[in-house]
Coordinates of C-alpha atoms and ligand atoms in Angstrom, one line a residue:
M778 CA 0.1 0.0 0.1
K779 CA 1.3 3.2 -0.9
T780 CA 0.8 6.6 1.2
N781 CA 2.5 8.9 -1.2
N782 CA 4.0 9.0 -4.5
Q783 CA 7.6 9.0 -3.4
T784 CA 9.4 5.9 -4.7
F785 CA 12.3 4.2 -3.3
S786 CA 14.8 6.0 -5.5
D787 CA 13.2 9.3 -4.5
L788 CA 13.7 8.4 -0.7
A789 CA 17.1 7.1 -0.8
D790 CA 20.0 9.4 -2.0
L791 CA 21.9 7.0 -4.2
Q792 CA 23.9 7.3 -7.3
Y793 CA 22.5 4.5 -9.9
E794 CA 24.7 2.6 -12.1
N795 CA 24.2 -0.6 -14.0
S796 CA 27.6 -1.7 -15.3
F797 CA 26.9 -5.3 -15.5
G798 CA 23.7 -4.6 -17.4
Q799 CA 25.6 -2.8 -20.0
L800 CA 27.7 -6.1 -20.9
P801 CA 26.6 -7.9 -24.1
E802 CA 23.3 -10.0 -23.7
A803 CA 25.2 -13.2 -23.6
F804 CA 25.8 -12.6 -19.8
Y805 CA 22.1 -12.3 -18.7
T806 CA 18.4 -12.3 -19.3
R807 CA 16.5 -9.1 -18.4
L808 CA 13.0 -9.6 -16.5
Q809 CA 11.0 -8.0 -13.8
A810 CA 10.5 -9.9 -10.3
T811 CA 7.1 -11.7 -10.0
P812 CA 5.2 -10.2 -7.1
L813 CA 4.4 -11.8 -3.9
Q814 CA 0.9 -11.7 -2.4
N815 CA 0.2 -9.5 0.8
S816 CA 3.8 -9.0 1.5
R817 CA 5.4 -7.2 4.6
L818 CA 8.7 -6.4 6.0
V819 CA 10.0 -8.8 8.4
T820 CA 13.2 -6.8 9.4
V821 CA 15.9 -4.4 8.0
S822 CA 19.7 -4.4 9.2
K823 CA 20.4 -1.1 10.3
S824 CA 24.0 -1.6 9.9
A825 CA 23.6 -2.7 6.2
A826 CA 21.3 0.3 5.7
E827 CA 24.4 2.5 6.6
L828 CA 26.2 1.2 3.5
L829 CA 23.5 2.8 1.3
D830 CA 23.1 6.0 3.6
L831 CA 19.4 4.9 3.9
N832 CA 17.5 6.9 6.5
L833 CA 15.0 4.2 7.8
S834 CA 12.0 6.2 7.9
D835 CA 8.4 4.5 8.0
E836 CA 8.1 5.9 4.4
L837 CA 11.3 4.4 3.2
K838 CA 10.5 1.1 5.0
E839 CA 7.3 0.9 3.0
Q840 CA 9.1 1.4 -0.1
L841 CA 11.6 -0.9 0.4
A842 CA 8.8 -3.6 1.2
Q843 CA 7.3 -2.7 -2.2
V844 CA 10.6 -3.1 -4.1
C845 CA 11.5 -6.2 -2.3
S846 CA 7.9 -8.0 -2.8
G847 CA 8.4 -7.3 -6.5
Q848 CA 5.4 -5.0 -6.6
E849 CA 7.4 -2.0 -7.6
A850 CA 10.3 -2.0 -9.8
L851 CA 13.3 -0.2 -8.5
E852 CA 13.7 2.7 -10.7
P853 CA 15.8 3.5 -12.8
F854 CA 17.3 -0.2 -12.8
D855 CA 16.6 -2.8 -15.5
P856 CA 16.6 -6.1 -13.5
L857 CA 18.4 -9.1 -14.7
A858 CA 19.2 -12.7 -14.0
M859 CA 22.9 -13.4 -14.6
V860 CA 24.0 -16.8 -16.3
Y861 CA 26.6 -18.9 -14.9
S862 CA 27.6 -22.4 -14.5
G863 CA 29.8 -24.2 -12.0
H864 CA 31.2 -27.4 -10.6
Q865 CA 28.8 -28.8 -7.9
F866 CA 29.9 -31.4 -5.6
G867 CA 33.0 -32.2 -8.1
G868 CA 31.0 -32.4 -11.3
Y869 CA 30.4 -29.9 -14.1
S870 CA 27.1 -28.4 -14.1
P871 CA 26.8 -26.5 -17.6
Q872 CA 24.0 -24.1 -17.0
L873 CA 23.1 -22.6 -13.7
G874 CA 22.4 -18.9 -13.2
D875 CA 20.2 -16.9 -11.1
G876 CA 17.2 -19.3 -10.9
R877 CA 15.7 -17.6 -8.1
G878 CA 17.3 -14.0 -7.7
L879 CA 17.5 -10.9 -9.7
L880 CA 20.4 -8.3 -9.8
L881 CA 18.3 -5.3 -9.5
G882 CA 21.3 -3.0 -10.2
E883 CA 24.2 -1.2 -8.8
V884 CA 24.3 1.9 -6.7
R885 CA 27.3 4.0 -5.3
N886 CA 27.0 5.4 -1.8
S887 CA 28.5 8.8 -0.5
K888 CA 31.8 7.3 0.2
G889 CA 32.0 6.2 -3.5
E890 CA 31.4 2.6 -2.6
K891 CA 29.5 0.4 -5.1
W892 CA 27.0 -2.1 -3.9
D893 CA 25.2 -4.7 -6.0
L894 CA 21.4 -5.0 -5.1
H895 CA 20.2 -8.5 -5.6
L896 CA 16.8 -9.7 -4.8
K897 CA 16.6 -13.4 -3.6
G898 CA 13.4 -15.3 -4.1
A899 CA 12.3 -12.9 -6.9
G900 CA 10.6 -15.5 -8.8
Q901 CA 11.3 -17.7 -11.7
T902 CA 14.0 -16.9 -14.6
P903 CA 15.3 -18.8 -17.8
Y904 CA 17.7 -20.4 -15.3
S905 CA 15.3 -21.8 -12.6
R906 CA 15.3 -25.3 -14.2
F907 CA 12.9 -27.3 -12.1
G908 CA 12.9 -24.7 -9.4
D909 CA 9.8 -22.3 -8.2
G910 CA 12.2 -19.4 -8.5
R911 CA 11.3 -18.5 -4.6
A912 CA 13.0 -18.6 -1.2
V913 CA 11.2 -19.3 1.9
L914 CA 11.2 -17.4 5.2
R915 CA 13.7 -19.7 7.0
S916 CA 16.2 -19.6 4.2
C917 CA 16.0 -15.8 4.0
I918 CA 16.6 -15.5 7.8
R919 CA 19.5 -17.9 7.7
E920 CA 21.1 -15.8 5.2
Y921 CA 20.3 -12.5 7.0
L922 CA 21.7 -13.8 10.2
A923 CA 24.9 -15.3 8.8
S924 CA 26.0 -12.4 6.5
E925 CA 25.5 -10.0 9.5
A926 CA 27.0 -12.3 11.8
L927 CA 30.2 -12.9 9.7
Y928 CA 30.6 -9.2 9.0
H929 CA 30.6 -8.2 12.7
L930 CA 33.4 -11.2 13.3
G931 CA 35.4 -9.5 10.7
I932 CA 35.1 -12.0 7.8
P933 CA 34.7 -11.0 4.2
T934 CA 30.9 -11.3 3.2
T935 CA 28.0 -10.4 1.2
R936 CA 25.6 -8.4 3.5
A937 CA 21.6 -8.6 3.8
L938 CA 19.8 -5.4 4.1
C939 CA 16.3 -6.7 4.6
I940 CA 13.5 -9.5 4.5
V941 CA 10.2 -9.5 3.2
T942 CA 7.6 -12.3 3.8
S943 CA 4.1 -12.8 2.2
D944 CA 1.2 -15.1 2.0
T945 CA 2.4 -16.6 -1.2
P946 CA 2.4 -20.3 -0.7
I947 CA 5.6 -22.1 -1.3
Y948 CA 5.9 -26.0 -1.2
R949 CA 8.9 -27.6 0.2
E950 CA 8.5 -30.4 2.8
T951 CA 5.5 -28.5 3.9
E952 CA 3.9 -25.4 2.8
E953 CA 5.9 -22.2 3.7
R954 CA 5.8 -18.5 2.9
G955 CA 7.3 -17.0 0.0
S956 CA 9.9 -14.6 1.1
T957 CA 12.7 -12.4 -0.2
L958 CA 16.0 -11.1 0.8
L959 CA 17.7 -8.0 -0.4
R960 CA 21.5 -9.0 -0.6
L961 CA 24.2 -6.3 -0.8
A962 CA 27.3 -7.5 -2.4
K963 CA 30.4 -5.7 -3.8
T964 CA 29.9 -7.9 -6.8
H965 CA 27.9 -11.1 -7.6
I966 CA 30.3 -12.4 -10.2
R967 CA 31.3 -15.9 -9.2
F968 CA 34.2 -18.4 -10.3
G969 CA 31.2 -19.8 -12.1
H970 CA 30.7 -17.0 -14.5
F971 CA 34.1 -17.7 -15.8
E972 CA 33.7 -21.3 -16.2
Y973 CA 30.3 -20.5 -18.3
F974 CA 32.1 -18.9 -20.9
Y975 CA 35.1 -21.1 -20.9
Y976 CA 33.0 -24.3 -21.4
T977 CA 30.7 -22.7 -23.9
K978 CA 33.8 -21.7 -25.7
Q979 CA 32.8 -18.0 -25.8
H980 CA 36.5 -16.8 -25.4
D981 CA 35.4 -13.2 -26.3
E982 CA 33.0 -13.1 -23.8
L983 CA 35.5 -14.4 -21.3
K984 CA 37.8 -11.7 -21.9
I985 CA 35.1 -9.1 -21.7
L986 CA 34.1 -10.5 -18.2
A987 CA 37.7 -10.4 -17.2
D988 CA 38.2 -6.9 -18.2
H989 CA 34.9 -6.0 -16.6
T990 CA 35.7 -7.5 -13.4
I991 CA 39.2 -5.8 -13.3
E992 CA 37.9 -2.5 -14.3
Q993 CA 35.2 -2.4 -11.7
H994 CA 37.0 -4.2 -8.8
F995 CA 40.8 -4.2 -9.5
P996 CA 41.1 -0.8 -11.2
E997 CA 44.7 -0.5 -10.3
L998 CA 45.5 -3.5 -12.6
T999 CA 43.7 -2.1 -15.8
D1000 CA 46.8 -0.8 -17.6
K1001 CA 49.2 -3.8 -16.5
E1002 CA 50.8 -5.7 -19.2
N1003 CA 50.2 -8.9 -17.1
K1004 CA 46.6 -7.8 -15.4
Y1005 CA 45.1 -11.3 -15.8
S1006 CA 47.9 -13.1 -13.9
L1007 CA 47.9 -10.2 -11.2
F1008 CA 44.1 -10.5 -11.0
F1009 CA 44.3 -14.4 -10.7
R1010 CA 46.8 -13.9 -8.0
Q1011 CA 44.5 -11.5 -6.0
V1012 CA 41.8 -14.2 -6.4
I1013 CA 43.9 -16.6 -4.8
E1014 CA 45.0 -14.3 -2.0
K1015 CA 41.5 -13.3 -1.4
T1016 CA 40.2 -16.8 -1.4
A1017 CA 42.9 -18.2 1.0
L1018 CA 42.4 -15.5 3.4
L1019 CA 38.7 -16.1 3.5
I1020 CA 38.9 -19.6 4.0
A1021 CA 41.6 -19.2 6.7
K1022 CA 39.2 -16.9 8.6
W1023 CA 36.2 -19.2 8.4
Q1024 CA 38.6 -22.0 9.9
V1025 CA 39.4 -19.6 12.8
A1026 CA 35.8 -18.7 13.4
G1027 CA 34.8 -22.4 13.3
F1028 CA 32.5 -21.6 10.3
A1029 CA 31.5 -24.2 7.6
H1030 CA 29.9 -22.9 4.4
G1031 CA 28.6 -26.1 3.4
V1032 CA 28.3 -26.1 -0.6
M1033 CA 31.4 -24.8 -1.5
N1034 CA 30.6 -25.3 -5.3
T1035 CA 32.4 -23.1 -7.8
D1036 CA 29.1 -21.2 -8.4
N1037 CA 29.1 -20.2 -4.8
M1038 CA 32.4 -18.7 -4.8
S1039 CA 32.7 -14.9 -5.3
I1040 CA 35.4 -13.7 -7.5
L1041 CA 36.1 -11.0 -4.5
G1042 CA 36.6 -13.6 -1.8
D1043 CA 33.4 -12.8 0.1
T1044 CA 31.4 -15.5 1.6
F1045 CA 28.6 -15.9 -0.8
D1046 CA 25.4 -18.0 -0.9
F1047 CA 24.3 -19.2 2.3
G1048 CA 22.8 -22.4 2.4
P1049 CA 23.2 -25.2 5.1
Y1050 CA 26.1 -23.6 6.8
G1051 CA 27.1 -24.0 10.3
F1052 CA 29.3 -22.9 13.2
Q1053 CA 31.1 -25.1 15.3
D1054 CA 29.5 -25.9 18.7
D1055 CA 31.6 -28.8 20.3
F1056 CA 34.7 -28.7 18.2
D1057 CA 34.8 -31.5 15.6
W1058 CA 37.4 -31.4 12.7
H1059 CA 35.1 -33.5 10.4
F1060 CA 32.0 -31.4 11.1
I1061 CA 29.6 -31.9 8.0
C1062 CA 26.8 -29.0 8.4
N1063 CA 25.0 -29.9 5.1
H1064 CA 22.8 -33.0 5.7
S1065 CA 23.0 -33.6 1.9
D1066 CA 26.6 -33.8 1.8
H1067 CA 27.1 -37.5 2.2
S1068 CA 30.7 -37.7 1.2
G1069 CA 31.8 -35.0 3.5
R1070 CA 33.1 -33.1 0.5
Y1071 CA 32.7 -29.9 2.1
A1072 CA 33.5 -31.1 5.8
F1073 CA 34.9 -28.3 8.1
S1074 CA 38.6 -30.1 7.7
K1075 CA 38.2 -29.9 3.9
Q1076 CA 37.4 -26.4 3.2
A1077 CA 41.0 -25.1 2.8
E1078 CA 41.6 -28.0 0.3
M1079 CA 38.4 -27.4 -1.5
G1080 CA 39.1 -23.8 -1.8
Y1081 CA 42.3 -24.6 -3.6
W1082 CA 40.4 -27.0 -5.8
N1083 CA 38.0 -24.3 -6.8
C1084 CA 41.0 -22.0 -7.4
A1085 CA 42.2 -24.7 -9.8
R1086 CA 38.8 -24.7 -11.8
L1087 CA 39.0 -20.9 -12.0
A1088 CA 42.5 -21.3 -13.5
Q1089 CA 41.2 -23.8 -16.1
A1090 CA 38.5 -21.4 -17.1
L1091 CA 41.2 -18.5 -17.3
L1092 CA 43.4 -20.6 -19.7
P1093 CA 42.3 -18.7 -23.0
L1094 CA 43.6 -15.4 -21.4
M1095 CA 46.9 -16.5 -20.1
D1096 CA 49.5 -18.9 -20.0
V1097 CA 49.7 -21.9 -17.4
K1098 CA 53.2 -20.5 -16.4
D1099 CA 51.6 -17.3 -15.5
M1100 CA 48.9 -18.8 -13.1
Q1101 CA 50.9 -21.8 -11.6
P1102 CA 52.9 -19.8 -9.1
S1103 CA 49.9 -18.1 -7.8
L1104 CA 48.1 -21.5 -7.5
D1105 CA 51.3 -23.0 -5.8
A1106 CA 51.2 -20.1 -3.3
Y1107 CA 47.7 -20.8 -2.0
P1108 CA 48.7 -23.4 0.7
Q1109 CA 51.4 -21.3 2.2
L1110 CA 49.2 -18.2 2.0
Y1111 CA 46.3 -20.0 3.8
S1112 CA 48.5 -21.8 6.5
D1113 CA 50.3 -18.6 7.4
T1114 CA 47.2 -16.6 7.7
Y1115 CA 45.5 -19.3 9.6
K1116 CA 48.5 -19.7 12.0
Q1117 CA 48.8 -16.0 12.5
L1118 CA 45.1 -15.6 13.5
M1119 CA 45.1 -18.7 15.6
L1120 CA 48.2 -17.0 17.8
E1121 CA 45.8 -14.0 18.0
K1122 CA 43.3 -16.3 19.5
L1123 CA 45.9 -17.4 22.0
G1124 CA 46.9 -13.9 22.7
L1125 CA 50.5 -14.6 21.6
T1126 CA 52.3 -11.5 20.4
S1127 CA 55.0 -13.1 18.3
E1128 CA 55.4 -16.5 16.7
E1129 CA 57.8 -19.2 17.8
E1130 CA 58.9 -22.2 16.1
E1131 CA 56.8 -24.7 18.2
D1132 CA 53.6 -22.5 18.1
G1133 CA 52.1 -24.4 15.3
E1134 CA 52.1 -27.5 17.4
L1135 CA 50.8 -25.8 20.4
V1136 CA 47.7 -25.0 18.1
Q1137 CA 47.5 -28.5 16.6
K1138 CA 47.5 -29.9 20.2
L1139 CA 45.0 -27.8 21.2
L1140 CA 42.6 -28.5 18.3
Q1141 CA 43.2 -32.2 18.8
L1142 CA 42.2 -31.9 22.5
L1143 CA 39.0 -29.7 21.7
H1144 CA 38.0 -32.4 19.1
D1145 CA 38.8 -35.4 21.4
T1146 CA 37.2 -33.7 24.6
H1147 CA 34.1 -32.3 22.2
C1148 CA 34.6 -28.9 23.9
D1149 CA 32.5 -26.1 22.8
Y1150 CA 35.1 -24.1 20.5
T1151 CA 33.6 -20.6 21.2
L1152 CA 33.2 -20.9 24.8
F1153 CA 36.8 -22.4 25.3
F1154 CA 38.4 -19.4 23.6
R1155 CA 36.3 -16.9 25.4
A1156 CA 37.2 -18.5 28.7
L1157 CA 41.0 -19.0 27.7
S1158 CA 41.0 -15.1 27.4
D1159 CA 40.3 -14.9 31.3
Y1160 CA 43.0 -17.5 31.8
Q1161 CA 45.5 -16.3 34.6
P1162 CA 48.4 -18.7 35.4
D1163 CA 48.5 -19.6 39.0
Q1164 CA 44.8 -18.9 39.5
Q1165 CA 41.7 -21.3 39.9
N1166 CA 40.4 -20.5 36.3
D1167 CA 37.1 -22.2 37.3
K1168 CA 35.3 -21.0 34.0
L1169 CA 37.7 -22.5 31.7
L1170 CA 38.2 -25.9 33.8
N1171 CA 34.5 -26.4 34.1
L1172 CA 34.4 -27.0 30.3
F1173 CA 36.5 -30.2 30.7
P1174 CA 34.5 -33.2 33.1
D1175 CA 38.2 -34.7 33.1
L1176 CA 40.7 -32.1 33.9
S1177 CA 43.6 -34.4 33.0
A1178 CA 42.5 -33.7 29.3
I1179 CA 43.2 -30.1 29.5
Q1180 CA 45.9 -29.9 32.1
P1181 CA 49.1 -31.0 30.1
W1182 CA 48.1 -28.3 27.5
L1183 CA 47.6 -25.6 30.0
K1184 CA 51.2 -26.3 31.3
L1185 CA 52.5 -25.7 27.9
Y1186 CA 50.4 -22.8 27.3
A1187 CA 51.5 -21.2 30.8
E1188 CA 55.2 -21.8 29.8
R1189 CA 54.7 -20.1 26.6
L1190 CA 53.1 -17.4 28.0
K1191 CA 56.1 -16.4 30.3
R1192 CA 57.9 -15.5 26.9
N1193 CA 54.8 -13.4 25.8
L1194 CA 55.2 -9.6 25.6
T1195 CA 51.9 -8.3 27.2
S1196 CA 50.6 -8.5 30.7
D1197 CA 47.9 -10.9 31.6
K1198 CA 45.5 -8.0 31.7
Q1199 CA 46.5 -6.8 28.3
R1200 CA 46.5 -10.2 26.8
S1201 CA 42.9 -10.8 28.2
E1202 CA 41.8 -7.5 26.6
N1203 CA 43.2 -8.5 23.2
M1204 CA 42.0 -11.9 23.3
K1205 CA 38.4 -10.5 23.9
Q1206 CA 38.8 -8.6 20.6
V1207 CA 39.3 -11.8 18.6
N1208 CA 37.3 -14.3 20.7
P1209 CA 33.7 -13.7 20.3
K1210 CA 31.4 -14.4 23.1
F1211 CA 28.5 -14.8 20.6
I1212 CA 28.2 -16.8 17.6
L1213 CA 25.3 -17.9 15.2
R1214 CA 24.8 -21.2 16.6
N1215 CA 22.2 -23.3 14.7
Y1216 CA 19.8 -23.9 17.2
L1217 CA 19.8 -20.1 17.9
A1218 CA 19.0 -19.6 14.3
Q1219 CA 16.3 -22.4 14.4
Q1220 CA 14.6 -20.8 17.5
V1221 CA 14.5 -17.3 15.7
I1222 CA 12.9 -19.0 12.7
E1223 CA 10.3 -21.0 14.5
K1224 CA 9.1 -17.7 16.2
A1225 CA 9.4 -15.7 12.9
E1226 CA 7.3 -18.4 11.2
Q1227 CA 4.4 -17.6 13.8
G1228 CA 4.9 -13.9 13.0
D1229 CA 7.0 -13.1 16.2
Y1230 CA 10.2 -11.3 15.0
S1231 CA 11.3 -10.2 18.6
E1232 CA 13.7 -12.9 18.9
L1233 CA 15.4 -12.3 15.6
E1234 CA 15.8 -8.7 16.6
E1235 CA 17.5 -9.8 20.0
L1236 CA 19.8 -12.1 18.5
M1237 CA 20.7 -9.5 16.0
V1238 CA 21.9 -7.4 19.0
V1239 CA 24.5 -9.8 20.1
L1240 CA 25.6 -10.8 16.5
Q1241 CA 26.3 -7.2 15.6
S1242 CA 28.5 -6.7 18.5
P1243 CA 29.8 -10.5 19.3
F1244 CA 32.8 -9.5 21.2
D1245 CA 31.0 -7.3 23.8
E1246 CA 29.2 -8.4 27.0
H1247 CA 25.3 -8.4 26.9
P1248 CA 24.4 -9.1 30.5
D1249 CA 20.7 -9.3 29.5
L1250 CA 21.2 -11.6 26.5
E1251 CA 23.5 -14.2 28.0
R1252 CA 21.0 -16.7 26.9
F1253 CA 22.5 -16.2 23.4
A1254 CA 26.0 -17.5 24.7
Q1255 CA 24.7 -20.9 25.8
Q1256 CA 25.8 -24.3 24.4
P1257 CA 23.0 -25.9 22.6
P1258 CA 20.4 -27.9 24.3
E1259 CA 20.3 -31.7 23.5
W1260 CA 17.5 -31.1 20.8
G1261 CA 19.7 -28.3 19.4
R1262 CA 22.8 -30.5 18.7
K1263 CA 21.2 -32.8 16.1
L1264 CA 19.6 -30.4 13.8
E1265 CA 19.9 -31.1 10.2
V1266 CA 20.2 -28.8 7.6
S1267 CA 20.2 -29.4 4.0
C1268 CA 20.0 -27.5 0.4
S1269 CA 16.2 -27.4 0.2
S1270 CA 15.6 -23.9 1.0
Ligands
AMP168 P1 22.4 -23.0 -4.7 O1 22.3 -24.4 -4.1 O2 21.5 -22.0 -3.8 O3 23.8 -22.5 -4.9 O4 21.7 -22.9 -6.2 C1 22.2 -23.9 -7.1 C2 21.2 -23.3 -8.5 O5 20.1 -23.5 -8.3 C3 21.5 -21.9 -8.8 O6 21.5 -21.7 -10.2 C4 20.1 -21.3 -8.2 O7 19.6 -20.2 -8.8 C5 19.2 -22.6 -8.4 N1 18.1 -22.8 -7.4 C6 18.2 -23.0 -6.0 N2 16.9 -22.7 -5.5 C7 16.0 -22.5 -6.5 C8 14.7 -22.3 -6.7 N3 13.9 -22.4 -5.4 N4 14.1 -22.2 -7.9 C9 14.8 -21.9 -9.0 N5 16.3 -22.0 -9.0 C10 16.7 -22.3 -7.7
MG169 MG1 24.4 -20.8 -5.6

């Protein structure tokens, strides 16, 4: 329902661009969203709204709801569904594409930063295959929570501006509500975009895509003679960094297919992801991942495998010898970043030769004792040699499991360059008190499906400042109850 004649574009002070829409038609199909019935706004992320300089007035929220329900076109955009392909669970799928989302367009904020606006759940497109083009409320909430949570943990990710739900019935295992999520991302270009043009032998288009990506996102490389190999190098670096950060946070993506890999190394396409509760090396968050291809312990290797698929797709643009050194650098880039971030979690100010072993021993210990990953590091932040350390020790029913490691740690701390107080403060900046546990997402979803969004808003408070104390919201820092340990999440969303 409109209360006045002002559109979203009138209310938001944004510079509109459409660089992807200016590429040749081989890259997309233009179409409008299919409207949802009786739609309403579920939530808006204030923090994401700041990226677009939005003043979240009632009027603007109303217009946002209209745009996200497909009732109103987002002037002056010409929405489009992108075509791409990709390797899914190791096999090549020749044609994927935006089957249930549309790139509404690109905007630039007052700082000059560019953001893609993508409407997930916008209806069928030529790339929907057998899908209905829709997203249900629970999958929109899962993406919303995860993208905002990862961002506030300092992990590169796409963002989520808002969710709209409706009375349009959507059939999954049961009847659910058609919903949309407005995603913000620096780009929606995936590894799979390059694969599509490579495998369809459209090498001119492949070059156009690479040039476009470089011009838009790596402008400093535009005039370099070896720009493609420098670009590839940066993608490798960003991917290795991203996956190191996932591992350190205990995050499993769940579906690391090449069509879900952002060319800018952002966490992208949230499906059956999961954060570690009790630490398990072999954590498989995706119930449909029967072989454990994307298990937690395999993510770094899968990231490399995906980079190799990208390398293959870029072959028409450069020689193997210009790519191989970058690929070869991935394992070291990954492990150096991982180690450095883990040392920060331990509060160590410099690196010693045996620190890698200290980390490995700890992870093995957490795995063997099924210790809660997040609670452990938060409690370790308060560790004081020669004190009781009850909070930490209470995490271990059998103290003999942790004591030998703590002895090594206490020895190591003697050579650390900070006071215990300073170390504790530093550690609390990198060891979150709050993470997006699966059971918390589930509780929020169950309430939201009944029309109660209060738990969603409260959970967002802690996810937006996960390193701070929130005495009134301690309940979000608890380990999962029994029912919350065995939740199954699969691709059906
Ligand atoms: P995903 O598993 O979300 O990465 O999606 C893989 C492919 O399936 C992509 O091309 C999606 O656009 C498409 N897809 C996923 N869900 C749907 C749906 N409900 N309707 C149409 N296409 C979908
Ligand atoms: Mg996908």
